[in-house]
Structure formats: C-alpha cells, structure tokens
PDB file of C-alpha atoms in Angstrom:
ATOM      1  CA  UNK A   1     -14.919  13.200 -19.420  1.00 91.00           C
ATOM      2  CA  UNK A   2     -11.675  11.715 -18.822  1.00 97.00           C
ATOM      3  CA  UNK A   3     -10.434   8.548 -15.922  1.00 98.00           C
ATOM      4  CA  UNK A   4      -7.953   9.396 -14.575  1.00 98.00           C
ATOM      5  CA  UNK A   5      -4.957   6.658 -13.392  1.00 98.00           C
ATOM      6  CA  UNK A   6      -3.308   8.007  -9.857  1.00 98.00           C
ATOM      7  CA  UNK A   7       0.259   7.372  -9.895  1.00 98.00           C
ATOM      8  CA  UNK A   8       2.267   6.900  -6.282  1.00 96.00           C
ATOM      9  CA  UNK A   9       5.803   5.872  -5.652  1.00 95.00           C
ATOM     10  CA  UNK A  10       5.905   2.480  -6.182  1.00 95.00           C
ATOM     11  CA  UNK A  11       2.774   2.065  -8.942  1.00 96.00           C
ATOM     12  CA  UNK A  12       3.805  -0.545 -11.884  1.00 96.00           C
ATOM     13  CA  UNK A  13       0.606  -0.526 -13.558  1.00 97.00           C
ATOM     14  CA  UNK A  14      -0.349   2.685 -13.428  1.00 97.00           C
ATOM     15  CA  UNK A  15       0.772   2.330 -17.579  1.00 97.00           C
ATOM     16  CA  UNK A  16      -0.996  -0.811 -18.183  1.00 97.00           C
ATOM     17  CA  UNK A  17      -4.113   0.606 -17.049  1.00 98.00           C
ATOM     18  CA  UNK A  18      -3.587   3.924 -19.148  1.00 98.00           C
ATOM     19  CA  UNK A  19      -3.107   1.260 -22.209  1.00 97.00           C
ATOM     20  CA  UNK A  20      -6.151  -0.351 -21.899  1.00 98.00           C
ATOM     21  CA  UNK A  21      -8.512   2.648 -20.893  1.00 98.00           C
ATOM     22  CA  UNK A  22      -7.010   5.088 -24.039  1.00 97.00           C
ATOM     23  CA  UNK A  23      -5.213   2.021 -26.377  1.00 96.00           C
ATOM     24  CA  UNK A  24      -7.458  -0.867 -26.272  1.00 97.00           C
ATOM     25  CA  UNK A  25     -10.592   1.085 -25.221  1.00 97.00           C
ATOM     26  CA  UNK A  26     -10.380   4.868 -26.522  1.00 97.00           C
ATOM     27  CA  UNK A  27     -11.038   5.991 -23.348  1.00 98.00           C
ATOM     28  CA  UNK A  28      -9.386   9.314 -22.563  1.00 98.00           C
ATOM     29  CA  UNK A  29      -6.998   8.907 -19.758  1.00 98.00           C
ATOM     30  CA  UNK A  30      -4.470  10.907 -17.799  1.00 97.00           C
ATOM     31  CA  UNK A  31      -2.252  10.532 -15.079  1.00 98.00           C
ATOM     32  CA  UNK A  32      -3.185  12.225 -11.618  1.00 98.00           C
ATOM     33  CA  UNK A  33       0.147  12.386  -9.742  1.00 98.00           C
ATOM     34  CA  UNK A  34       0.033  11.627  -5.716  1.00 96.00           C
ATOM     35  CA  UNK A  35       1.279  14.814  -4.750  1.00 96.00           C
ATOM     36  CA  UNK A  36      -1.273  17.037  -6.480  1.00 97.00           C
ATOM     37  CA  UNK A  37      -5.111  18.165  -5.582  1.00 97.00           C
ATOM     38  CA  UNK A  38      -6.857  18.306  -9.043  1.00 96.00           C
ATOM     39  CA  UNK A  39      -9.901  16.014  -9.950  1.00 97.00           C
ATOM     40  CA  UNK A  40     -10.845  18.957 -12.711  1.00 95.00           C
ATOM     41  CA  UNK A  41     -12.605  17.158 -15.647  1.00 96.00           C
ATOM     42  CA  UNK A  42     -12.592  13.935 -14.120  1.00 98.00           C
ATOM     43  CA  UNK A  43     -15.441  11.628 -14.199  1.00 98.00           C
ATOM     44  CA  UNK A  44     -14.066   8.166 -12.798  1.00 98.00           C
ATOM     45  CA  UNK A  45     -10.353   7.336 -10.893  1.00 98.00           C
ATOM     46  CA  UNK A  46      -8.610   4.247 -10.712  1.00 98.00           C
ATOM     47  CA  UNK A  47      -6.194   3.395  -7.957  1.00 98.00           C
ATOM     48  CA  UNK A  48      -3.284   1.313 -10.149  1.00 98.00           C
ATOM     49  CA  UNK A  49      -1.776  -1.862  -8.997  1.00 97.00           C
ATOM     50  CA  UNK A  50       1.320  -1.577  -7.465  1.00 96.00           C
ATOM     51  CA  UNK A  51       3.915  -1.368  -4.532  1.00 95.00           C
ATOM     52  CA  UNK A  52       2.561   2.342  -3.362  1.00 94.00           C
ATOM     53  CA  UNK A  53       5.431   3.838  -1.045  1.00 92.00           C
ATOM     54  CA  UNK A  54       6.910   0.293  -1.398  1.00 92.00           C
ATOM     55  CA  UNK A  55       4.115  -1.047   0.608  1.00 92.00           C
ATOM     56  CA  UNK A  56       5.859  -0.151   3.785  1.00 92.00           C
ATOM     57  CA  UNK A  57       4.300  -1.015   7.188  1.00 93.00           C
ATOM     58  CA  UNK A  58       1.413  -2.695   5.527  1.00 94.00           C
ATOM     59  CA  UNK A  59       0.224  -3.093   1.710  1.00 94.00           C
ATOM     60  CA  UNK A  60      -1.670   0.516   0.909  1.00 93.00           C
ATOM     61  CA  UNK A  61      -1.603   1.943   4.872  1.00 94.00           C
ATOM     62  CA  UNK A  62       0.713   4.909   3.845  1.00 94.00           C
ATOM     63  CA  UNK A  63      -1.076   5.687   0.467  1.00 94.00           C
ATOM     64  CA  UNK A  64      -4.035   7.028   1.789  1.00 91.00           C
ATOM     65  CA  UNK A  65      -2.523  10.381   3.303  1.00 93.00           C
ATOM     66  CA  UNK A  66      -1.486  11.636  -0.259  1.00 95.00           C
ATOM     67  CA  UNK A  67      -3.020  14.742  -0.885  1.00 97.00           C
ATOM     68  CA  UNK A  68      -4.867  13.440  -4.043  1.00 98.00           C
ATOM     69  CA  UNK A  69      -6.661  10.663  -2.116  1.00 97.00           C
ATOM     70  CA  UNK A  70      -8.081  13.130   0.195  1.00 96.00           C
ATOM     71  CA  UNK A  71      -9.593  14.742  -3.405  1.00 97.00           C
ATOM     72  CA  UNK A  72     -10.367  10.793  -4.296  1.00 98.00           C
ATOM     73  CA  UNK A  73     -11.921  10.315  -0.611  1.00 98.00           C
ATOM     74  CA  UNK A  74     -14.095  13.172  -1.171  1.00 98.00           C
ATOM     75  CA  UNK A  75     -14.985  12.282  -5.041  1.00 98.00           C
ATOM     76  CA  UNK A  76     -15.618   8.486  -3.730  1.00 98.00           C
ATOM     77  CA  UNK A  77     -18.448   9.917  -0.957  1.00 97.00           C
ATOM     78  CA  UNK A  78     -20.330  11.782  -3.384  1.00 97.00           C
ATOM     79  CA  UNK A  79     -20.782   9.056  -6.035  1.00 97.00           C
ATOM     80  CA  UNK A  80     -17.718   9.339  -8.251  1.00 98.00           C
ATOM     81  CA  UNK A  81     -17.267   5.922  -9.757  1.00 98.00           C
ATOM     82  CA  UNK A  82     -13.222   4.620  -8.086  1.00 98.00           C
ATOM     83  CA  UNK A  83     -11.653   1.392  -9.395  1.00 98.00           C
ATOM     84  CA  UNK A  84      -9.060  -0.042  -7.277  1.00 98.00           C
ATOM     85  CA  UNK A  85      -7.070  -2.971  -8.573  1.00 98.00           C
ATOM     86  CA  UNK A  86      -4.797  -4.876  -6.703  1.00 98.00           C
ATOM     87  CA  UNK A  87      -2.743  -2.426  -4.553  1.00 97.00           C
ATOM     88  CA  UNK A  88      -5.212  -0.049  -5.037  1.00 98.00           C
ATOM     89  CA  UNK A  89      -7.743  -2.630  -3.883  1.00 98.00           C
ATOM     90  CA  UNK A  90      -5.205  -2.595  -0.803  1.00 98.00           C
ATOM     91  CA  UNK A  91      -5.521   1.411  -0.891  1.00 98.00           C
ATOM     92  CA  UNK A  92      -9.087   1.604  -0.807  1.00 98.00           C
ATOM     93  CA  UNK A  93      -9.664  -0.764   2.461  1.00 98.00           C
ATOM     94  CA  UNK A  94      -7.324   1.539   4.045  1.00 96.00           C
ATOM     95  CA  UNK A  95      -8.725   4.071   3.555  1.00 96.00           C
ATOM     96  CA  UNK A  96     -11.727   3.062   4.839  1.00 95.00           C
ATOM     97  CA  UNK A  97     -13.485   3.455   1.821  1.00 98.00           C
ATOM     98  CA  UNK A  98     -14.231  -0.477   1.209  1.00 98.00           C
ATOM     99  CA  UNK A  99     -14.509  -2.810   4.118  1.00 98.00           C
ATOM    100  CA  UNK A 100     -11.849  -5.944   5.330  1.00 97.00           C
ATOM    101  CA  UNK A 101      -7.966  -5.987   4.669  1.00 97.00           C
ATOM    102  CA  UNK A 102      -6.035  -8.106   2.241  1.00 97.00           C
ATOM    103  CA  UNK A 103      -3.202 -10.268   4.023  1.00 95.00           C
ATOM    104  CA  UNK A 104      -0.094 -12.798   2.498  1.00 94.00           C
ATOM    105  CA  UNK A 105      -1.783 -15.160   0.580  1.00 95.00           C
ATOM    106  CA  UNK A 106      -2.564 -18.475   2.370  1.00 93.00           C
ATOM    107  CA  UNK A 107       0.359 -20.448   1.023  1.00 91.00           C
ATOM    108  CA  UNK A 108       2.830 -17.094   0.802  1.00 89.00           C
ATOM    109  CA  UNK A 109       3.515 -17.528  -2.976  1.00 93.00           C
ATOM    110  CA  UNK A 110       3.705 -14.441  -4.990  1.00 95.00           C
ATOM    111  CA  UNK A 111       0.756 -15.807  -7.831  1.00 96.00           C
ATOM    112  CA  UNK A 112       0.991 -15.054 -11.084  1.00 97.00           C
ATOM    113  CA  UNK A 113      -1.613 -16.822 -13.571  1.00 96.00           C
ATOM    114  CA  UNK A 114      -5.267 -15.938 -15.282  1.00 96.00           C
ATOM    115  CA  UNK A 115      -7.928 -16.744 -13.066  1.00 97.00           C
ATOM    116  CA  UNK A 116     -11.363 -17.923 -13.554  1.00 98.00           C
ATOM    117  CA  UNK A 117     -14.275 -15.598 -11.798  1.00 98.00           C
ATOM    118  CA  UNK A 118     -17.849 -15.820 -10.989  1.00 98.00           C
ATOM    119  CA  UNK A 119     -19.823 -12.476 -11.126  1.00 97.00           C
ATOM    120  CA  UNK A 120     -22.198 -11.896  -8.168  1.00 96.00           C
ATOM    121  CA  UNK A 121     -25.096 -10.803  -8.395  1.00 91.00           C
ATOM    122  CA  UNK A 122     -25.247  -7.313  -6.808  1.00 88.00           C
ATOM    123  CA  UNK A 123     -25.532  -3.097  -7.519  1.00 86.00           C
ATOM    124  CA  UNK A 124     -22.254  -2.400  -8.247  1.00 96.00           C
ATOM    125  CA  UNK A 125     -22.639   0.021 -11.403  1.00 96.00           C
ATOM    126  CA  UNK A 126     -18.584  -0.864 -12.783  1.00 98.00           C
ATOM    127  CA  UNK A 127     -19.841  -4.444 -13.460  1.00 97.00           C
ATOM    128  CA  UNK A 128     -23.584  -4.096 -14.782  1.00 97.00           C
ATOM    129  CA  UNK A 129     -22.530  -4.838 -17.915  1.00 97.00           C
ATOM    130  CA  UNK A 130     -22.025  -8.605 -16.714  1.00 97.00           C
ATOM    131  CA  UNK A 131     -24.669 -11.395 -16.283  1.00 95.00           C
ATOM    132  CA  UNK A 132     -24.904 -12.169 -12.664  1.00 93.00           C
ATOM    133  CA  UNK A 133     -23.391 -15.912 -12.801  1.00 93.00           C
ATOM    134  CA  UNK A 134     -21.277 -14.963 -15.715  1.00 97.00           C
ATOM    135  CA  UNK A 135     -17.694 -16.392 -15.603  1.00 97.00           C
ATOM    136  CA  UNK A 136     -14.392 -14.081 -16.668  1.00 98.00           C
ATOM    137  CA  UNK A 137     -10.978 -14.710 -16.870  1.00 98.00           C
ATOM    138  CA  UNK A 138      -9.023 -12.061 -15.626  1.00 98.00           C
ATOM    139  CA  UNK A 139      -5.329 -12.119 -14.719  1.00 97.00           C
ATOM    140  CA  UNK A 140      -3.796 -12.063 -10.864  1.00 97.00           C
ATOM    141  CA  UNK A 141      -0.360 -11.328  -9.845  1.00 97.00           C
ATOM    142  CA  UNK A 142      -0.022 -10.447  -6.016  1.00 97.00           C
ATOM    143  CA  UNK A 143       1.461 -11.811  -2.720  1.00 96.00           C
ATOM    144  CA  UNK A 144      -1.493 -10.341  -0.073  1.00 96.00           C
ATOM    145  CA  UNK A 145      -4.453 -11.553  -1.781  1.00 97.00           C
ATOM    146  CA  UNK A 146      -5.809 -12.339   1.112  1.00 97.00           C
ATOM    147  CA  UNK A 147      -8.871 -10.855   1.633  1.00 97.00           C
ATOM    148  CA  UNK A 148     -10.752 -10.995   5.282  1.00 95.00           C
ATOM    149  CA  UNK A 149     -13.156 -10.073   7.476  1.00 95.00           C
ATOM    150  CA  UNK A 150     -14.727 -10.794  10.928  1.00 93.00           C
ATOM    151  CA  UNK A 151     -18.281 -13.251  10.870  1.00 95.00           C
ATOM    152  CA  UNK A 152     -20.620  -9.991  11.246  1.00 96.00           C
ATOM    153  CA  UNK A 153     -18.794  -7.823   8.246  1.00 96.00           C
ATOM    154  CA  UNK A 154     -18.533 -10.826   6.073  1.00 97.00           C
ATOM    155  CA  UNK A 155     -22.697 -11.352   6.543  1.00 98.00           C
ATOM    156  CA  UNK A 156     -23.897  -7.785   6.093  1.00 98.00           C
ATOM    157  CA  UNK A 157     -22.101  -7.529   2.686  1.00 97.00           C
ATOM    158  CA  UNK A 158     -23.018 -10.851   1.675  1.00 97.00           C
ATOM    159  CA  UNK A 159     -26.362  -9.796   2.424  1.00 96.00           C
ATOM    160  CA  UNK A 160     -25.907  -6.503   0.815  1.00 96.00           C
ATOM    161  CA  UNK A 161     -24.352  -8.266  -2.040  1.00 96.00           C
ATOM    162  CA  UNK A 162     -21.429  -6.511  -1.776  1.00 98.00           C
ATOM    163  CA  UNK A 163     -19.416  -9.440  -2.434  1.00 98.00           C
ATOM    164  CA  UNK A 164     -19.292  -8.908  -6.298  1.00 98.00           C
ATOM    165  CA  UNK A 165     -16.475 -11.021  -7.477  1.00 98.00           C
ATOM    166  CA  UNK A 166     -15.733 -14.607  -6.253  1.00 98.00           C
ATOM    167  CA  UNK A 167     -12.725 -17.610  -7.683  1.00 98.00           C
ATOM    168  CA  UNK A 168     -13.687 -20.287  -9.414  1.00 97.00           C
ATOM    169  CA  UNK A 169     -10.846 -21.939  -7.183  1.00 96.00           C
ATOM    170  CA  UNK A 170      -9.877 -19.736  -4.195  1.00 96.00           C
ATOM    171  CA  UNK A 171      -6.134 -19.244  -4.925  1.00 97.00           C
ATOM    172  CA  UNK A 172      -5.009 -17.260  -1.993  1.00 97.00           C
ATOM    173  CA  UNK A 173      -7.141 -18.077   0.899  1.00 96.00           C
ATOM    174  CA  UNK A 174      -9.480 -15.122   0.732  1.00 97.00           C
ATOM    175  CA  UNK A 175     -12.619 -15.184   2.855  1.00 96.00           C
ATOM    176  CA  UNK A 176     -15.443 -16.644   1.148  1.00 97.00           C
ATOM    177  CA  UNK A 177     -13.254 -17.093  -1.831  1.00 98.00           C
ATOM    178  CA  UNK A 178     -14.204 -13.273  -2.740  1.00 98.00           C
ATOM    179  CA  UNK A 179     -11.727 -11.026  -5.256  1.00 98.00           C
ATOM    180  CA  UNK A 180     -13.430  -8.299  -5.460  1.00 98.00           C
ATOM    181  CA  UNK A 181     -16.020  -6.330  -3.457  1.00 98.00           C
ATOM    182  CA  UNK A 182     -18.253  -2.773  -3.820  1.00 98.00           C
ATOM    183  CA  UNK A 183     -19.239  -0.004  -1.068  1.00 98.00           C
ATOM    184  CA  UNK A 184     -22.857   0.221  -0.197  1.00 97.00           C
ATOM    185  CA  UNK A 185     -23.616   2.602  -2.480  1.00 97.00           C
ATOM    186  CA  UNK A 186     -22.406   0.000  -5.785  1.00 97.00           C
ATOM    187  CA  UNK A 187     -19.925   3.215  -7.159  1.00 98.00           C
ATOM    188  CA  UNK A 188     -16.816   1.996  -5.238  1.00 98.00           C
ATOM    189  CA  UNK A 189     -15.102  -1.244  -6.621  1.00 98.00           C
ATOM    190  CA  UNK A 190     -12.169  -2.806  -5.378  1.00 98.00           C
ATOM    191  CA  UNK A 191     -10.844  -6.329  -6.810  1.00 98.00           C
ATOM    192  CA  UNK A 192      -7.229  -8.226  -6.476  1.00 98.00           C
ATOM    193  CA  UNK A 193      -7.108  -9.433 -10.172  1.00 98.00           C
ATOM    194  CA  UNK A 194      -6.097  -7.126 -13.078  1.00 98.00           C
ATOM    195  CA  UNK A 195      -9.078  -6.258 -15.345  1.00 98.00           C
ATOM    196  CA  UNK A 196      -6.444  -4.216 -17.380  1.00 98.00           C
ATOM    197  CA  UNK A 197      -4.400  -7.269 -18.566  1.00 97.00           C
ATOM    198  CA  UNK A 198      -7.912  -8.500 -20.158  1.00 98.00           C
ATOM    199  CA  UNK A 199      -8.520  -5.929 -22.935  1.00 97.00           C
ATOM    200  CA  UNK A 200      -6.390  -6.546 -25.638  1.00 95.00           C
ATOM    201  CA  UNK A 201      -7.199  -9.903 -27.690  1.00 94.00           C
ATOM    202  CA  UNK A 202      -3.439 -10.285 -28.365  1.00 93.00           C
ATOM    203  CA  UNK A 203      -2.856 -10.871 -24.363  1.00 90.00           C
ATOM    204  CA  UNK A 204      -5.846 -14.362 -24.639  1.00 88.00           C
ATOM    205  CA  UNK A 205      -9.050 -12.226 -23.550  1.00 94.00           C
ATOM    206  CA  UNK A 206     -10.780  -9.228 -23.692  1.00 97.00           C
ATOM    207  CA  UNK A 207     -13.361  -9.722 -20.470  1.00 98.00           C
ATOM    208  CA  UNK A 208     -12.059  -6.801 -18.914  1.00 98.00           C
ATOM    209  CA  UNK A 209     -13.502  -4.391 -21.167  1.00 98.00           C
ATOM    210  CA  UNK A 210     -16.901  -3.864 -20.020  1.00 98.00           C
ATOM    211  CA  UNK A 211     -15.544  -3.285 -16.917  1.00 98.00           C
ATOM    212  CA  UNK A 212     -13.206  -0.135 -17.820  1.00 98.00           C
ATOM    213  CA  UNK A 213     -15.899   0.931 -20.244  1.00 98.00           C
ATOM    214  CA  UNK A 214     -17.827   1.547 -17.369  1.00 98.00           C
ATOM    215  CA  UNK A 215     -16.124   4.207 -15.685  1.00 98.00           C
ATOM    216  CA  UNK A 216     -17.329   6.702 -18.107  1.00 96.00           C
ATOM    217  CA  UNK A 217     -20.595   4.848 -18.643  1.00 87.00           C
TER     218      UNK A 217
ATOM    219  CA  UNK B   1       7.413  18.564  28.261  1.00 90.00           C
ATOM    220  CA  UNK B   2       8.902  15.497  29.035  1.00 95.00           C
ATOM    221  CA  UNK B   3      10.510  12.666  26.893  1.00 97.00           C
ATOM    222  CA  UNK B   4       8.954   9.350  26.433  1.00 97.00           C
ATOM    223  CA  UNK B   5      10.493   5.892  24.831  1.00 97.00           C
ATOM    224  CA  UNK B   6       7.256   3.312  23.813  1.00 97.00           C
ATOM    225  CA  UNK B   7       7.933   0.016  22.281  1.00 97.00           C
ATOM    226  CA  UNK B   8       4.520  -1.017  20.569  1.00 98.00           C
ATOM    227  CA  UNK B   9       3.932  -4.351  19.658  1.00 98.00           C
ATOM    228  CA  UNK B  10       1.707  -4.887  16.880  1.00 97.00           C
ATOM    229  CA  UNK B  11       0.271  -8.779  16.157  1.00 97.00           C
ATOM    230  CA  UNK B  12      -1.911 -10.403  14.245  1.00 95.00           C
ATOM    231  CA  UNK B  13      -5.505 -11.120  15.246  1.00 94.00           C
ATOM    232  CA  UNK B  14      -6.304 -14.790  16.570  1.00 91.00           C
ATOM    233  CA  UNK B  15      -8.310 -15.658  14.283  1.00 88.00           C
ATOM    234  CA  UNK B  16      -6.395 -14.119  11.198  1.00 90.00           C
ATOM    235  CA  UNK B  17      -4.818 -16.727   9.293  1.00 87.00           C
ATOM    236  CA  UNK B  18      -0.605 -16.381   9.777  1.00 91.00           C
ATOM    237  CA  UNK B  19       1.161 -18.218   6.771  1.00 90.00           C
ATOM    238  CA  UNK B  20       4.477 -16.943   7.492  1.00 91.00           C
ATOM    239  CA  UNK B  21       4.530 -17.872  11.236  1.00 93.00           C
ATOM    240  CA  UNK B  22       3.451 -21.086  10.502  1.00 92.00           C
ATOM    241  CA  UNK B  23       5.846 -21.724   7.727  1.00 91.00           C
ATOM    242  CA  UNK B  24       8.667 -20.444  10.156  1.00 93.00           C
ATOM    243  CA  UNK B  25       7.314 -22.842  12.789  1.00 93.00           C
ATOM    244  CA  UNK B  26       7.342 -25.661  10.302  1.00 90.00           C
ATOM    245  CA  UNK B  27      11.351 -24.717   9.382  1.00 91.00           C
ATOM    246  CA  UNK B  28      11.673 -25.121  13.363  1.00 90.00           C
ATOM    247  CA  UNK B  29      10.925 -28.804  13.112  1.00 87.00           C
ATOM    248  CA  UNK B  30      13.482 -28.998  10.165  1.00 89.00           C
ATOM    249  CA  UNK B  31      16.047 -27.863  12.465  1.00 91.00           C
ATOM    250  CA  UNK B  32      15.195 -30.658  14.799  1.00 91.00           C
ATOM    251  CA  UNK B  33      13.902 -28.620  17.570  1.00 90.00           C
ATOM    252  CA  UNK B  34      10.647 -30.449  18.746  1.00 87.00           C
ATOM    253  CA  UNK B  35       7.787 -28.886  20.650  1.00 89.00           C
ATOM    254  CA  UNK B  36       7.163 -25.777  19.154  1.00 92.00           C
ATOM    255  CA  UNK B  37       3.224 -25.727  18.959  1.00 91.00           C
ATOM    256  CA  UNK B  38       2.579 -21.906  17.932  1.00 93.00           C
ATOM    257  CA  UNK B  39       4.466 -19.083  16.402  1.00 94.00           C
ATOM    258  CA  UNK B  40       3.142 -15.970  15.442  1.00 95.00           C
ATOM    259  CA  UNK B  41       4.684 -12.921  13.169  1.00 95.00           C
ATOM    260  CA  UNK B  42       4.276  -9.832  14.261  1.00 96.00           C
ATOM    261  CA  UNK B  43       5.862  -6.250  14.478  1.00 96.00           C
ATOM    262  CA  UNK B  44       8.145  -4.268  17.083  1.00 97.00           C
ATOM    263  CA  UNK B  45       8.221  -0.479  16.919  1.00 97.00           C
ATOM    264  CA  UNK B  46      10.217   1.374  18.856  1.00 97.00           C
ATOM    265  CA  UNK B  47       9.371   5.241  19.161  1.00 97.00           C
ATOM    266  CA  UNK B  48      10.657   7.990  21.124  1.00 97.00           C
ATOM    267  CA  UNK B  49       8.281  11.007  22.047  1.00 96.00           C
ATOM    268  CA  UNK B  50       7.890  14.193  24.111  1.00 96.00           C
ATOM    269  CA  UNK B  51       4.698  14.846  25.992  1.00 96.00           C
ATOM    270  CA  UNK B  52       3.203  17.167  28.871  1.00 96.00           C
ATOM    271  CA  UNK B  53       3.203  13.953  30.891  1.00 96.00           C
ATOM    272  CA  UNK B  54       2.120  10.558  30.820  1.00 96.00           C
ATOM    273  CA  UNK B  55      -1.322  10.489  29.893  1.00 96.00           C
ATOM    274  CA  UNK B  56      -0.706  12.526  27.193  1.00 97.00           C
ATOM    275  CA  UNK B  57       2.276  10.369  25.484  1.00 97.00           C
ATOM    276  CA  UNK B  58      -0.255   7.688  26.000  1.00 97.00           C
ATOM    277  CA  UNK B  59      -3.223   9.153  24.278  1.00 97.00           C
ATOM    278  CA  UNK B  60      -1.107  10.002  21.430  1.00 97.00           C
ATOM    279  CA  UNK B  61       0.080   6.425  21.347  1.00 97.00           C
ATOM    280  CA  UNK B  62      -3.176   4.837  20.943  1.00 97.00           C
ATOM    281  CA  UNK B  63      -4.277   7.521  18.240  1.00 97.00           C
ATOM    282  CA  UNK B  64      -0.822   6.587  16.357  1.00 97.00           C
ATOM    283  CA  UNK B  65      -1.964   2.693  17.005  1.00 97.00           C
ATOM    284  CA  UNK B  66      -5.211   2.988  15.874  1.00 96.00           C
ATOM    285  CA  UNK B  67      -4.932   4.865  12.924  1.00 94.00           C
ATOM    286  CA  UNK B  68      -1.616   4.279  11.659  1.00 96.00           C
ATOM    287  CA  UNK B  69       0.378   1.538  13.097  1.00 97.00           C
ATOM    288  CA  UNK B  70      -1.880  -1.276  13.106  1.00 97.00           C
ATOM    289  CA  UNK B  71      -4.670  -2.055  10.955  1.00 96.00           C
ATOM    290  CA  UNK B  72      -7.647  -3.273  12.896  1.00 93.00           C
ATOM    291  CA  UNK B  73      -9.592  -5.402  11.148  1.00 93.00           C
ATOM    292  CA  UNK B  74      -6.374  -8.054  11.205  1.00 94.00           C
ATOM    293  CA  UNK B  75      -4.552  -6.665  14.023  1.00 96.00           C
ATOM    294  CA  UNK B  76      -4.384  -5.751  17.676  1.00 97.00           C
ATOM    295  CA  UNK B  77      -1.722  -3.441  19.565  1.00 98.00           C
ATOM    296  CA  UNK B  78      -0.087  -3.920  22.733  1.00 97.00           C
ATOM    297  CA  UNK B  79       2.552  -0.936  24.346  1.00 96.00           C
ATOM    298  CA  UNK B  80       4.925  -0.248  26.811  1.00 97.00           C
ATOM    299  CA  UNK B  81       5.959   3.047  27.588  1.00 96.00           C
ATOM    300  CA  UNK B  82       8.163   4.891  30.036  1.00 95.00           C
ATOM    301  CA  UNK B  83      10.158   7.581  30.803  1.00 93.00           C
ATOM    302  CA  UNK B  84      13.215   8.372  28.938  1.00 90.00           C
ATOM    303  CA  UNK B  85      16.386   8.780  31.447  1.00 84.00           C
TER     304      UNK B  85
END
C-alpha cells in the first residue's frame, strides 16, 4: 500500500507532498515519473502542485497525454482514490476527470497566504474524516485559481454536493467561492489550496492530515 | 496531399471573467486614449498542414480545436484556413 506522488516537468511540490505523506504522516510514498506506465502496488495517486510542462498553452492541458495519466485515467474510473492539488487540480479538469476549468485569478495576483475553508457537506471519501461545516486552514499559492463553470454544471454538482470545499473569503474569484470539488463517484478530489503545507505543526497547522491519511484509508 | 496554412483564433467565453483584458483596457485610459469600452485576451495560432483536400484539413482542425487548442468550458475557437501557395 503505497501513494504514489507523479512527478512532470515543471512539478515543485511533488517533494512537499512526499514530506508530508512519508515525514509528517508515515505514509509510504514514492515517486511515479511522467514518462512511465506502472501503478504496481499503488493504492492512491496524487497529482503535485506545480508548473507541469511549464503550463504551456493553458495550466494542466498538456499534462494529461503523459503516459502515466493514461494509467491514472484508468485507476481514477475504477475507484482508485486521486488527489490533485493545485496544478494537479488544473490536471485533473483537463483531463476530464473533474468538471469546470481554473482561470487567472480575478484580480491577476499570484496569492500566496493560509486560507480559511468551509467543508461541504458531501461523499467525497478523501475528506470524511471532517465535520461537514468544519473550518481548516490550509495554505494557497497560485495565479489561476479561478475556478468556473456554466449555470447548469455549477447546479448539478451543487446538487450532487460535489462542491466539497468553499473560502471563507473568496480570494480569487472562483465560482461560488468553491476550492475544491469531487467526481460523482466521491473518490476523485481536486482542490487549489495545498493540504501538504498543513501537516507539520512547525509550519502553524496540521489540518491537512486527515486529508492525506485518507488516501490509504 | 495538399498543403494547408490555418490561423485559429482561440478567445475567451463571454461570460468568462477576463482580468487581464480588462486590466490592459484600464492601462489604455492611462495612456490617455479615451473610448475604449471592451478588450478581450485571447490567442493566435498559426499552423501549417497537409491534407487530401479541404474538408479534410478542416476536420482535423476542429479535432485539434476541440481537444487540444482550446479548452471548452472557458473558451470558443474561430479559424481561417486556406491554401498554401
């Protein structure tokens, strides 16, 4: 039972997250490189945060035909629990895999500060560990936060409660003020701030935790 | 086969929200130049391509729009295409 972290061209937390899953959390972790094909022995992936293939043409569009997200496609489909964080967030709407795209945040500053979040309530299994109406505090650093969606989308995964995550105080713009949202089938999460960065008490909060724990729940 | 030049235009939905355009038009008004009531970002790619004839280069266009070169749940794609001399 390991998670394992893909790593494209471009990926600058692809470490961070390895540090908090194996460091912080005792998770075992390893690196699955863009390039190759093998998911053996892996329970859970997480698509790091990033600049994947320096986020030419549009932020994750390019990702998506490495030949380990066509393994991550097909784990994703038949249950596998995926993390995406930030670019990989940005990778997994691509793909196709979670609905709406993330554009340049409203007021086109790169943001860098913690961030207060409400937890939805909802199925998605990488955050049952959380109260529905809980608040967390997890960090955000990007530039196309933006998340959005037309009127129909945005009301069939409200009313799907696929809309998991939501600021306290919508920093970037985003649709509904959401930061994070699941695929119908709750095993598919992709969110804009960094649950890595909240895992070790010397960084000012651990409320990221429960959230990595739960890719090998 | 024949050889085909396209320039495809790629631009942001109406409705999708277009900081940098409007922070460009804003700079506009800085410069003193009055009027300006829209501006919108968007891309220009120019591609070169050889097909069995026209139909063909265009089909293959719209595939590369659709799936690669714009994203369309915040975009729409416009393209001209003709002949190469």
């Amino acid at each position: 039972m390991t998670v394992g972290i893909v790593v494209f061209p471009g990926s600058n937390c692809d470490r961070d997250m390895a540090w908090a899953l194996q460091g912080c959390l005792g998770l075992p972790t390893r690196f699955l490189w863009h390039g190759d094909t093998d998911l053996a022995g892996v329970a859970a992936v997480v698509l790091p945060g990033g600049f994947s293939y320096g986020d030419y043409l549009r932020c994750g569009a390019l990702a998506r035909f490495a030949p380990m997200l066509k393994e991550v496609e097909a784990f994703a489909r038949s249950g596998g629990p995926v993390l995406g964080v930030c670019n990989g967030f940005q990778v997994l709407t691509e793909m196709g895999l979670l609905p709406g795209a993330l554009t340049r945040n409203r007021d086109l500053h790169f943001l860098c500060e913690p961030c207060d979040l409400d937890v939805q309530p909802g199925s998605c299994r990488l955050l049952a560990d959380y109260n529905p109406g809980e608040r967390v505090q997890f960090p955000i650093a990007h530039g196309e936060g933006c998340w959005q969606c037309d009127d129909a989308t945005y009301a069939a995964l409200e009313q799907a409660g696929q809309l998991v995550l939501r600021y306290r105080s919508d920093p970037n713009g985003s649709r509904g003020s959401v930061a994070g949202v699941c695929n119908a089938s709750g095993n598919v999460l992709g969110l804009m701030p960094h649950p890595e960065r909240a895992c070790d008490p010397r960084l000012g909060g651990v409320d990221g935790q429960r959230l990595l724990r739960a890719l090998l729940g | 086969m024949a050889r085909f030049r396209a320039q495809v235009r790629v631009q942001l939905r109406p409705s999708v929200l277009d900081p940098a355009g409007e922070a460009t038009r804003a700079a506009a008004g800085r410069l003193g130049l009055e009027g300006l009531s829209r501006l919108r970002i968007g891309k220009a790619i120019d591609l070169e391509l050889e097909a069995d004839d026209r139909e063909s280069a265009r089909r293959t266009l719209a595939d590369l729009c659709d799936r690669l070169l714009a994203n369309p749940v915040t975009e729409t794609w416009t393209c001209e295409l003709q002949e190469a001399p």
